Amino acid sequence: MHSCTLAHASPRLLLADVDGAPVQRRYGALAGLRTDRNGRCSAAGLARRAWLGRLRRALREERFVLHYQPIVSLRDGRTSHHEALVRLSDGAGGRLLAPRAFLPAAERSGVVCEIDRMVVHRVASVLAR
């Protein structure tokens, strides 16, 4: 299975369609709701659906915020590079949510690939300037 985690993927892997299938078709089944015998949504299915909506809205409304953390060499104290850290501005009063709050839902629903692409695009824009 392919991974879209930035730490382990090349840009070619991040931007390529796997097996030629669009992201929505590949992960559509994962985003579906779990139902009980009577066709009602389970609590897990409802929670997953709520997060999927929040994440899609956050992507559409550009609510993801990037913070750049310098990586400093212990040898000479110089900044060797920066790490881009993503946060979700979706909390009460504009509070930032840490990745541990939204990444599990993003991974289960397949939205993590869209988030990774958005991060790569924003970082590339910053580097281009």
mmCIF file of N, CA and C in Angstrom:
data_model
loop_
_atom_site.group_PDB
_atom_site.id
_atom_site.type_symbol
_atom_site.label_atom_id
_atom_site.label_comp_id
_atom_site.label_asym_id
_atom_site.label_seq_id
_atom_site.Cartn_x
_atom_site.Cartn_y
_atom_site.Cartn_z
ATOM 1 N N MET A 1 0.841 -1.180 0.000
ATOM 2 C CA MET A 1 0.000 0.000 0.000
ATOM 3 C C MET A 1 0.886 1.243 0.000
ATOM 4 N N HIS A 2 0.510 2.238 -0.766
ATOM 5 C CA HIS A 2 1.280 3.468 -0.839
ATOM 6 C C HIS A 2 0.966 4.364 0.343
ATOM 7 N N SER A 3 1.910 5.183 0.709
ATOM 8 C CA SER A 3 1.750 6.110 1.822
ATOM 9 C C SER A 3 1.924 7.524 1.326
ATOM 10 N N CYS A 4 1.186 8.451 1.910
ATOM 11 C CA CYS A 4 1.326 9.854 1.547
ATOM 12 C C CYS A 4 2.012 10.636 2.655
ATOM 13 N N THR A 5 2.608 9.966 3.592
ATOM 14 C CA THR A 5 3.299 10.650 4.668
ATOM 15 C C THR A 5 4.509 11.364 4.097
ATOM 16 N N LEU A 6 4.626 12.652 4.373
ATOM 17 C CA LEU A 6 5.688 13.461 3.790
ATOM 18 C C LEU A 6 7.077 12.959 4.141
ATOM 19 N N ALA A 7 7.229 12.406 5.330
ATOM 20 C CA ALA A 7 8.553 11.989 5.767
ATOM 21 C C ALA A 7 9.090 10.821 4.945
ATOM 22 N N HIS A 8 8.208 10.022 4.343
ATOM 23 C CA HIS A 8 8.644 8.815 3.662
ATOM 24 C C HIS A 8 8.308 8.794 2.182
ATOM 25 N N ALA A 9 7.820 9.894 1.614
ATOM 26 C CA ALA A 9 7.381 9.877 0.228
ATOM 27 C C ALA A 9 8.129 10.908 -0.600
ATOM 28 N N SER A 10 8.367 10.547 -1.812
ATOM 29 C CA SER A 10 8.972 11.496 -2.745
ATOM 30 C C SER A 10 7.856 12.353 -3.335
ATOM 31 N N PRO A 11 8.172 13.526 -3.904
ATOM 32 C CA PRO A 11 7.129 14.341 -4.538
ATOM 33 C C PRO A 11 6.397 13.578 -5.634
ATOM 34 N N ARG A 12 7.101 12.723 -6.358
ATOM 35 C CA ARG A 12 6.460 11.961 -7.423
ATOM 36 C C ARG A 12 5.385 11.049 -6.861
ATOM 37 N N LEU A 13 5.644 10.401 -5.725
ATOM 38 C CA LEU A 13 4.661 9.523 -5.105
ATOM 39 C C LEU A 13 3.488 10.328 -4.569
ATOM 40 N N LEU A 14 3.757 11.483 -3.992
ATOM 41 C CA LEU A 14 2.683 12.290 -3.418
ATOM 42 C C LEU A 14 1.709 12.785 -4.475
ATOM 43 N N LEU A 15 2.208 13.130 -5.644
ATOM 44 C CA LEU A 15 1.372 13.770 -6.643
ATOM 45 C C LEU A 15 0.809 12.799 -7.671
ATOM 46 N N ALA A 16 1.231 11.556 -7.649
ATOM 47 C CA ALA A 16 0.779 10.597 -8.645
ATOM 48 C C ALA A 16 -0.492 9.889 -8.191
ATOM 49 N N ASP A 17 -1.347 9.561 -9.162
ATOM 50 C CA ASP A 17 -2.508 8.723 -8.883
ATOM 51 C C ASP A 17 -2.041 7.277 -8.851
ATOM 52 N N VAL A 18 -2.468 6.540 -7.851
ATOM 53 C CA VAL A 18 -2.125 5.134 -7.750
ATOM 54 C C VAL A 18 -3.088 4.356 -8.623
ATOM 55 N N ASP A 19 -2.585 3.509 -9.485
ATOM 56 C CA ASP A 19 -3.393 2.687 -10.385
ATOM 57 C C ASP A 19 -4.299 3.536 -11.271
ATOM 58 N N GLY A 20 -3.982 4.803 -11.463
ATOM 59 C CA GLY A 20 -4.780 5.653 -12.338
ATOM 60 C C GLY A 20 -6.149 6.024 -11.780
ATOM 61 N N ALA A 21 -6.440 5.669 -10.528
ATOM 62 C CA ALA A 21 -7.759 5.945 -9.948
ATOM 63 C C ALA A 21 -7.738 7.273 -9.209
ATOM 64 N N PRO A 22 -8.764 8.104 -9.413
ATOM 65 C CA PRO A 22 -8.829 9.354 -8.648
ATOM 66 C C PRO A 22 -8.917 9.071 -7.159
ATOM 67 N N VAL A 23 -8.443 10.021 -6.355
ATOM 68 C CA VAL A 23 -8.426 9.855 -4.899
ATOM 69 C C VAL A 23 -9.819 9.537 -4.371
ATOM 70 N N GLN A 24 -10.855 10.234 -4.869
ATOM 71 C CA GLN A 24 -12.200 10.017 -4.352
ATOM 72 C C GLN A 24 -12.666 8.576 -4.585
ATOM 73 N N ARG A 25 -12.356 8.003 -5.742
ATOM 74 C CA ARG A 25 -12.795 6.642 -6.022
ATOM 75 C C ARG A 25 -12.006 5.633 -5.204
ATOM 76 N N ARG A 26 -10.689 5.887 -5.020
ATOM 77 C CA ARG A 26 -9.865 4.945 -4.261
ATOM 78 C C ARG A 26 -10.274 4.873 -2.806
ATOM 79 N N TYR A 27 -10.618 6.021 -2.211
ATOM 80 C CA TYR A 27 -10.879 6.060 -0.782
ATOM 81 C C TYR A 27 -12.348 6.235 -0.447
ATOM 82 N N GLY A 28 -13.206 6.261 -1.439
ATOM 83 C CA GLY A 28 -14.628 6.486 -1.191
ATOM 84 C C GLY A 28 -15.233 5.474 -0.230
ATOM 85 N N ALA A 29 -14.827 4.215 -0.350
ATOM 86 C CA ALA A 29 -15.380 3.183 0.524
ATOM 87 C C ALA A 29 -14.971 3.399 1.971
ATOM 88 N N LEU A 30 -13.764 3.944 2.176
ATOM 89 C CA LEU A 30 -13.308 4.185 3.541
ATOM 90 C C LEU A 30 -14.109 5.293 4.210
ATOM 91 N N ALA A 31 -14.620 6.213 3.411
ATOM 92 C CA ALA A 31 -15.356 7.340 3.968
ATOM 93 C C ALA A 31 -16.817 6.988 4.233
ATOM 94 N N GLY A 32 -17.258 5.803 3.813
ATOM 95 C CA GLY A 32 -18.640 5.403 4.014
ATOM 96 C C GLY A 32 -18.954 5.194 5.486
ATOM 97 N N LEU A 33 -20.219 5.256 5.792
ATOM 98 C CA LEU A 33 -20.632 5.094 7.191
ATOM 99 C C LEU A 33 -20.850 3.632 7.540
ATOM 100 N N ARG A 34 -20.560 3.274 8.775
ATOM 101 C CA ARG A 34 -20.904 1.948 9.279
ATOM 102 C C ARG A 34 -22.355 1.984 9.729
ATOM 103 N N THR A 35 -23.069 0.938 9.433
ATOM 104 C CA THR A 35 -24.467 0.897 9.854
ATOM 105 C C THR A 35 -24.721 -0.372 10.642
ATOM 106 N N ASP A 36 -25.762 -0.314 11.458
ATOM 107 C CA ASP A 36 -26.136 -1.511 12.204
ATOM 108 C C ASP A 36 -27.108 -2.337 11.365
ATOM 109 N N ARG A 37 -27.698 -3.368 11.957
ATOM 110 C CA ARG A 37 -28.600 -4.254 11.217
ATOM 111 C C ARG A 37 -29.818 -3.528 10.666
ATOM 112 N N ASN A 38 -30.238 -2.466 11.317
ATOM 113 C CA ASN A 38 -31.421 -1.732 10.884
ATOM 114 C C ASN A 38 -31.094 -0.601 9.915
ATOM 115 N N GLY A 39 -29.830 -0.513 9.503
ATOM 116 C CA GLY A 39 -29.443 0.515 8.552
ATOM 117 C C GLY A 39 -29.137 1.867 9.176
ATOM 118 N N ARG A 40 -29.124 1.925 10.520
ATOM 119 C CA ARG A 40 -28.804 3.192 11.190
ATOM 120 C C ARG A 40 -27.297 3.325 11.340
ATOM 121 N N CYS A 41 -26.843 4.537 11.385
ATOM 122 C CA CYS A 41 -25.406 4.796 11.544
ATOM 123 C C CYS A 41 -24.970 4.481 12.962
ATOM 124 N N SER A 42 -23.799 3.881 13.072
ATOM 125 C CA SER A 42 -23.228 3.640 14.393
ATOM 126 C C SER A 42 -22.593 4.933 14.898
ATOM 127 N N ALA A 43 -22.263 4.954 16.170
ATOM 128 C CA ALA A 43 -21.605 6.138 16.746
ATOM 129 C C ALA A 43 -20.272 6.393 16.060
ATOM 130 N N ALA A 44 -19.528 5.318 15.757
ATOM 131 C CA ALA A 44 -18.234 5.475 15.068
ATOM 132 C C ALA A 44 -18.439 6.048 13.676
ATOM 133 N N GLY A 45 -19.475 5.593 12.989
ATOM 134 C CA GLY A 45 -19.758 6.105 11.649
ATOM 135 C C GLY A 45 -20.145 7.568 11.667
ATOM 136 N N LEU A 46 -20.947 7.963 12.650
ATOM 137 C CA LEU A 46 -21.335 9.373 12.755
ATOM 138 C C LEU A 46 -20.142 10.259 13.070
ATOM 139 N N ALA A 47 -19.271 9.792 13.963
ATOM 140 C CA ALA A 47 -18.084 10.574 14.302
ATOM 141 C C ALA A 47 -17.175 10.710 13.091
ATOM 142 N N ARG A 48 -17.018 9.623 12.332
ATOM 143 C CA ARG A 48 -16.170 9.665 11.142
ATOM 144 C C ARG A 48 -16.746 10.625 10.106
ATOM 145 N N ARG A 49 -18.065 10.600 9.945
ATOM 146 C CA ARG A 49 -18.714 11.492 8.977
ATOM 147 C C ARG A 49 -18.541 12.951 9.382
ATOM 148 N N ALA A 50 -18.657 13.241 10.677
ATOM 149 C CA ALA A 50 -18.487 14.612 11.153
ATOM 150 C C ALA A 50 -17.070 15.098 10.878
ATOM 151 N N TRP A 51 -16.068 14.263 11.148
ATOM 152 C CA TRP A 51 -14.683 14.657 10.891
ATOM 153 C C TRP A 51 -14.422 14.823 9.407
ATOM 154 N N LEU A 52 -14.983 13.949 8.590
ATOM 155 C CA LEU A 52 -14.781 14.054 7.149
ATOM 156 C C LEU A 52 -15.305 15.400 6.650
ATOM 157 N N GLY A 53 -16.467 15.808 7.112
ATOM 158 C CA GLY A 53 -17.024 17.109 6.735
ATOM 159 C C GLY A 53 -16.151 18.265 7.210
ATOM 160 N N ARG A 54 -15.680 18.171 8.440
ATOM 161 C CA ARG A 54 -14.813 19.227 8.985
ATOM 162 C C ARG A 54 -13.525 19.351 8.191
ATOM 163 N N LEU A 55 -12.930 18.219 7.845
ATOM 164 C CA LEU A 55 -11.666 18.242 7.113
ATOM 165 C C LEU A 55 -11.851 18.772 5.695
ATOM 166 N N ARG A 56 -12.909 18.352 5.030
ATOM 167 C CA ARG A 56 -13.183 18.861 3.670
ATOM 168 C C ARG A 56 -13.442 20.367 3.709
ATOM 169 N N ARG A 57 -14.197 20.818 4.696
ATOM 170 C CA ARG A 57 -14.472 22.256 4.840
ATOM 171 C C ARG A 57 -13.173 23.016 5.133
ATOM 172 N N ALA A 58 -12.321 22.448 5.976
ATOM 173 C CA ALA A 58 -11.048 23.090 6.314
ATOM 174 C C ALA A 58 -10.160 23.216 5.075
ATOM 175 N N LEU A 59 -10.156 22.200 4.219
ATOM 176 C CA LEU A 59 -9.386 22.283 2.981
ATOM 177 C C LEU A 59 -9.965 23.354 2.060
ATOM 178 N N ARG A 60 -11.274 23.351 1.922
ATOM 179 C CA ARG A 60 -11.952 24.307 1.040
ATOM 180 C C ARG A 60 -11.757 25.745 1.514
ATOM 181 N N GLU A 61 -11.839 25.959 2.826
ATOM 182 C CA GLU A 61 -11.755 27.305 3.395
ATOM 183 C C GLU A 61 -10.339 27.679 3.839
ATOM 184 N N GLU A 62 -9.372 26.854 3.500
ATOM 185 C CA GLU A 62 -7.960 27.085 3.844
ATOM 186 C C GLU A 62 -7.764 27.350 5.333
ATOM 187 N N ARG A 63 -8.286 26.434 6.152
ATOM 188 C CA ARG A 63 -8.172 26.553 7.601
ATOM 189 C C ARG A 63 -6.959 25.844 8.170
ATOM 190 N N PHE A 64 -6.170 25.213 7.316
ATOM 191 C CA PHE A 64 -4.939 24.589 7.800
ATOM 192 C C PHE A 64 -3.854 25.655 7.866
ATOM 193 N N VAL A 65 -3.108 25.640 8.957
ATOM 194 C CA VAL A 65 -2.059 26.626 9.197
ATOM 195 C C VAL A 65 -0.729 25.889 9.275
ATOM 196 N N LEU A 66 0.280 26.439 8.613
ATOM 197 C CA LEU A 66 1.615 25.844 8.678
ATOM 198 C C LEU A 66 2.502 26.665 9.598
ATOM 199 N N HIS A 67 3.249 25.967 10.422
ATOM 200 C CA HIS A 67 4.269 26.583 11.270
ATOM 201 C C HIS A 67 5.597 25.982 10.829
ATOM 202 N N TYR A 68 6.616 26.820 10.718
ATOM 203 C CA TYR A 68 7.927 26.352 10.285
ATOM 204 C C TYR A 68 8.867 26.336 11.475
ATOM 205 N N GLN A 69 9.338 25.147 11.801
ATOM 206 C CA GLN A 69 10.223 24.961 12.950
ATOM 207 C C GLN A 69 11.652 24.802 12.448
ATOM 208 N N PRO A 70 12.572 25.639 12.926
ATOM 209 C CA PRO A 70 13.965 25.481 12.491
ATOM 210 C C PRO A 70 14.588 24.220 13.096
ATOM 211 N N ILE A 71 15.372 23.551 12.300
ATOM 212 C CA ILE A 71 16.131 22.391 12.761
ATOM 213 C C ILE A 71 17.574 22.863 12.900
ATOM 214 N N VAL A 72 18.055 22.868 14.142
ATOM 215 C CA VAL A 72 19.364 23.446 14.457
ATOM 216 C C VAL A 72 20.369 22.325 14.689
ATOM 217 N N SER A 73 21.532 22.489 14.090
ATOM 218 C CA SER A 73 22.618 21.523 14.253
ATOM 219 C C SER A 73 23.204 21.661 15.658
ATOM 220 N N LEU A 74 23.341 20.543 16.352
ATOM 221 C CA LEU A 74 23.963 20.560 17.672
ATOM 222 C C LEU A 74 25.475 20.756 17.562
ATOM 223 N N ARG A 75 26.013 20.440 16.421
ATOM 224 C CA ARG A 75 27.453 20.551 16.211
ATOM 225 C C ARG A 75 27.903 22.012 16.177
ATOM 226 N N ASP A 76 27.229 22.845 15.353
ATOM 227 C CA ASP A 76 27.689 24.229 15.199
ATOM 228 C C ASP A 76 26.624 25.279 15.506
ATOM 229 N N GLY A 77 25.422 24.855 15.883
ATOM 230 C CA GLY A 77 24.366 25.799 16.262
ATOM 231 C C GLY A 77 23.689 26.502 15.106
ATOM 232 N N ARG A 78 23.985 26.104 13.881
ATOM 233 C CA ARG A 78 23.370 26.730 12.718
ATOM 234 C C ARG A 78 22.094 26.012 12.330
ATOM 235 N N THR A 79 21.168 26.766 11.756
ATOM 236 C CA THR A 79 19.918 26.188 11.258
ATOM 237 C C THR A 79 20.213 25.477 9.944
ATOM 238 N N SER A 80 19.963 24.173 9.915
ATOM 239 C CA SER A 80 20.243 23.408 8.695
ATOM 240 C C SER A 80 19.053 23.425 7.739
ATOM 241 N N HIS A 81 17.836 23.418 8.288
ATOM 242 C CA HIS A 81 16.633 23.471 7.467
ATOM 243 C C HIS A 81 15.437 23.730 8.384
ATOM 244 N N HIS A 82 14.260 23.780 7.805
ATOM 245 C CA HIS A 82 13.033 23.986 8.580
ATOM 246 C C HIS A 82 12.070 22.833 8.323
ATOM 247 N N GLU A 83 11.276 22.518 9.329
ATOM 248 C CA GLU A 83 10.256 21.489 9.223
ATOM 249 C C GLU A 83 8.900 22.189 9.206
ATOM 250 N N ALA A 84 8.027 21.818 8.258
ATOM 251 C CA ALA A 84 6.687 22.397 8.184
ATOM 252 C C ALA A 84 5.744 21.552 9.036
ATOM 253 N N LEU A 85 5.071 22.193 9.980
ATOM 254 C CA LEU A 85 4.129 21.523 10.878
ATOM 255 C C LEU A 85 2.734 22.053 10.599
ATOM 256 N N VAL A 86 1.772 21.164 10.425
ATOM 257 C CA VAL A 86 0.411 21.578 10.081
ATOM 258 C C VAL A 86 -0.482 21.565 11.320
ATOM 259 N N ARG A 87 -1.327 22.555 11.431
ATOM 260 C CA ARG A 87 -2.331 22.667 12.496
ATOM 261 C C ARG A 87 -3.663 22.989 11.827
ATOM 262 N N LEU A 88 -4.763 22.680 12.496
ATOM 263 C CA LEU A 88 -6.096 22.958 11.977
ATOM 264 C C LEU A 88 -6.717 24.078 12.790
ATOM 265 N N SER A 89 -7.063 25.177 12.140
ATOM 266 C CA SER A 89 -7.707 26.305 12.801
ATOM 267 C C SER A 89 -9.212 26.080 12.764
ATOM 268 N N ASP A 90 -9.675 25.193 13.613
ATOM 269 C CA ASP A 90 -11.080 24.805 13.593
ATOM 270 C C ASP A 90 -11.643 24.678 14.997
ATOM 271 N N GLY A 91 -10.887 25.077 15.987
ATOM 272 C CA GLY A 91 -11.345 24.967 17.359
ATOM 273 C C GLY A 91 -12.228 26.143 17.740
ATOM 274 N N ALA A 92 -12.776 26.092 18.910
ATOM 275 C CA ALA A 92 -13.607 27.185 19.411
ATOM 276 C C ALA A 92 -12.780 28.462 19.493
ATOM 277 N N GLY A 93 -13.307 29.540 18.960
ATOM 278 C CA GLY A 93 -12.601 30.812 19.008
ATOM 279 C C GLY A 93 -11.351 30.855 18.151
ATOM 280 N N GLY A 94 -11.276 30.017 17.115
ATOM 281 C CA GLY A 94 -10.114 30.012 16.240
ATOM 282 C C GLY A 94 -8.902 29.305 16.816
ATOM 283 N N ARG A 95 -9.118 28.524 17.859
ATOM 284 C CA ARG A 95 -8.013 27.779 18.483
ATOM 285 C C ARG A 95 -7.435 26.761 17.493
ATOM 286 N N LEU A 96 -6.137 26.574 17.523
ATOM 287 C CA LEU A 96 -5.479 25.625 16.635
ATOM 288 C C LEU A 96 -5.521 24.224 17.235
ATOM 289 N N LEU A 97 -5.878 23.253 16.398
ATOM 290 C CA LEU A 97 -5.896 21.858 16.825
ATOM 291 C C LEU A 97 -4.625 21.170 16.352
ATOM 292 N N ALA A 98 -4.017 20.393 17.231
ATOM 293 C CA ALA A 98 -2.804 19.638 16.905
ATOM 294 C C ALA A 98 -3.158 18.485 15.964
ATOM 295 N N PRO A 99 -2.187 17.989 15.196
ATOM 296 C CA PRO A 99 -2.435 16.894 14.260
ATOM 297 C C PRO A 99 -3.041 15.649 14.907
ATOM 298 N N ARG A 100 -2.710 15.384 16.162
ATOM 299 C CA ARG A 100 -3.259 14.179 16.800
ATOM 300 C C ARG A 100 -4.782 14.228 16.897
ATOM 301 N N ALA A 101 -5.365 15.421 16.807
ATOM 302 C CA ALA A 101 -6.822 15.545 16.875
ATOM 303 C C ALA A 101 -7.493 15.208 15.550
ATOM 304 N N PHE A 102 -6.823 15.474 14.419
ATOM 305 C CA PHE A 102 -7.493 15.299 13.125
ATOM 306 C C PHE A 102 -6.824 14.294 12.182
ATOM 307 N N LEU A 103 -5.549 13.988 12.380
ATOM 308 C CA LEU A 103 -4.876 13.074 11.441
ATOM 309 C C LEU A 103 -5.438 11.649 11.434
ATOM 310 N N PRO A 104 -5.805 11.050 12.570
ATOM 311 C CA PRO A 104 -6.382 9.703 12.485
ATOM 312 C C PRO A 104 -7.636 9.659 11.608
ATOM 313 N N ALA A 105 -8.507 10.649 11.736
ATOM 314 C CA ALA A 105 -9.708 10.698 10.905
ATOM 315 C C ALA A 105 -9.345 10.949 9.450
ATOM 316 N N ALA A 106 -8.346 11.794 9.216
ATOM 317 C CA ALA A 106 -7.903 12.088 7.848
ATOM 318 C C ALA A 106 -7.321 10.834 7.194
ATOM 319 N N GLU A 107 -6.569 10.049 7.948
ATOM 320 C CA GLU A 107 -5.996 8.817 7.408
ATOM 321 C C GLU A 107 -7.076 7.782 7.116
ATOM 322 N N ARG A 108 -8.039 7.633 8.019
ATOM 323 C CA ARG A 108 -9.115 6.663 7.803
ATOM 324 C C ARG A 108 -9.961 7.017 6.583
ATOM 325 N N SER A 109 -10.177 8.293 6.342
ATOM 326 C CA SER A 109 -11.075 8.712 5.256
ATOM 327 C C SER A 109 -10.358 8.950 3.938
ATOM 328 N N GLY A 110 -9.025 8.952 3.950
ATOM 329 C CA GLY A 110 -8.284 9.192 2.720
ATOM 330 C C GLY A 110 -8.009 10.655 2.444
ATOM 331 N N VAL A 111 -8.501 11.554 3.286
ATOM 332 C CA VAL A 111 -8.301 12.990 3.100
ATOM 333 C C VAL A 111 -6.849 13.375 3.388
ATOM 334 N N VAL A 112 -6.103 12.509 4.038
ATOM 335 C CA VAL A 112 -4.711 12.816 4.378
ATOM 336 C C VAL A 112 -3.889 13.097 3.125
ATOM 337 N N CYS A 113 -4.191 12.449 2.020
ATOM 338 C CA CYS A 113 -3.450 12.711 0.776
ATOM 339 C C CYS A 113 -3.708 14.130 0.279
ATOM 340 N N GLU A 114 -4.943 14.597 0.407
ATOM 341 C CA GLU A 114 -5.264 15.968 0.003
ATOM 342 C C GLU A 114 -4.573 16.974 0.935
ATOM 343 N N ILE A 115 -4.514 16.655 2.211
ATOM 344 C CA ILE A 115 -3.820 17.528 3.171
ATOM 345 C C ILE A 115 -2.328 17.569 2.843
ATOM 346 N N ASP A 116 -1.738 16.410 2.552
ATOM 347 C CA ASP A 116 -0.320 16.357 2.189
ATOM 348 C C ASP A 116 -0.046 17.188 0.935
ATOM 349 N N ARG A 117 -0.913 17.078 -0.056
ATOM 350 C CA ARG A 117 -0.732 17.861 -1.291
ATOM 351 C C ARG A 117 -0.825 19.355 -1.009
ATOM 352 N N MET A 118 -1.769 19.743 -0.156
ATOM 353 C CA MET A 118 -1.919 21.152 0.199
ATOM 354 C C MET A 118 -0.656 21.654 0.900
ATOM 355 N N VAL A 119 -0.103 20.853 1.808
ATOM 356 C CA VAL A 119 1.125 21.245 2.520
ATOM 357 C C VAL A 119 2.272 21.393 1.530
ATOM 358 N N VAL A 120 2.450 20.428 0.634
ATOM 359 C CA VAL A 120 3.525 20.493 -0.355
ATOM 360 C C VAL A 120 3.359 21.732 -1.233
ATOM 361 N N HIS A 121 2.133 22.014 -1.650
ATOM 362 C CA HIS A 121 1.873 23.191 -2.488
ATOM 363 C C HIS A 121 2.232 24.482 -1.753
ATOM 364 N N ARG A 122 1.823 24.587 -0.492
ATOM 365 C CA ARG A 122 2.125 25.802 0.276
ATOM 366 C C ARG A 122 3.621 25.967 0.525
ATOM 367 N N VAL A 123 4.291 24.873 0.869
ATOM 368 C CA VAL A 123 5.733 24.940 1.097
ATOM 369 C C VAL A 123 6.444 25.332 -0.192
ATOM 370 N N ALA A 124 6.022 24.760 -1.313
ATOM 371 C CA ALA A 124 6.629 25.106 -2.606
ATOM 372 C C ALA A 124 6.411 26.579 -2.924
ATOM 373 N N SER A 125 5.243 27.107 -2.586
ATOM 374 C CA SER A 125 4.964 28.533 -2.809
ATOM 375 C C SER A 125 5.884 29.408 -1.968
ATOM 376 N N VAL A 126 6.094 29.018 -0.722
ATOM 377 C CA VAL A 126 6.997 29.778 0.155
ATOM 378 C C VAL A 126 8.421 29.724 -0.390
ATOM 379 N N LEU A 127 8.856 28.550 -0.813
ATOM 380 C CA LEU A 127 10.215 28.412 -1.341
ATOM 381 C C LEU A 127 10.389 29.173 -2.659
ATOM 382 N N ALA A 128 9.332 29.275 -3.449
ATOM 383 C CA ALA A 128 9.406 29.982 -4.723
ATOM 384 C C ALA A 128 9.594 31.490 -4.506
ATOM 385 N N ARG A 129 9.037 31.998 -3.399
ATOM 386 C CA ARG A 129 9.193 33.424 -3.088
ATOM 387 C C ARG A 129 10.600 33.681 -2.625
#
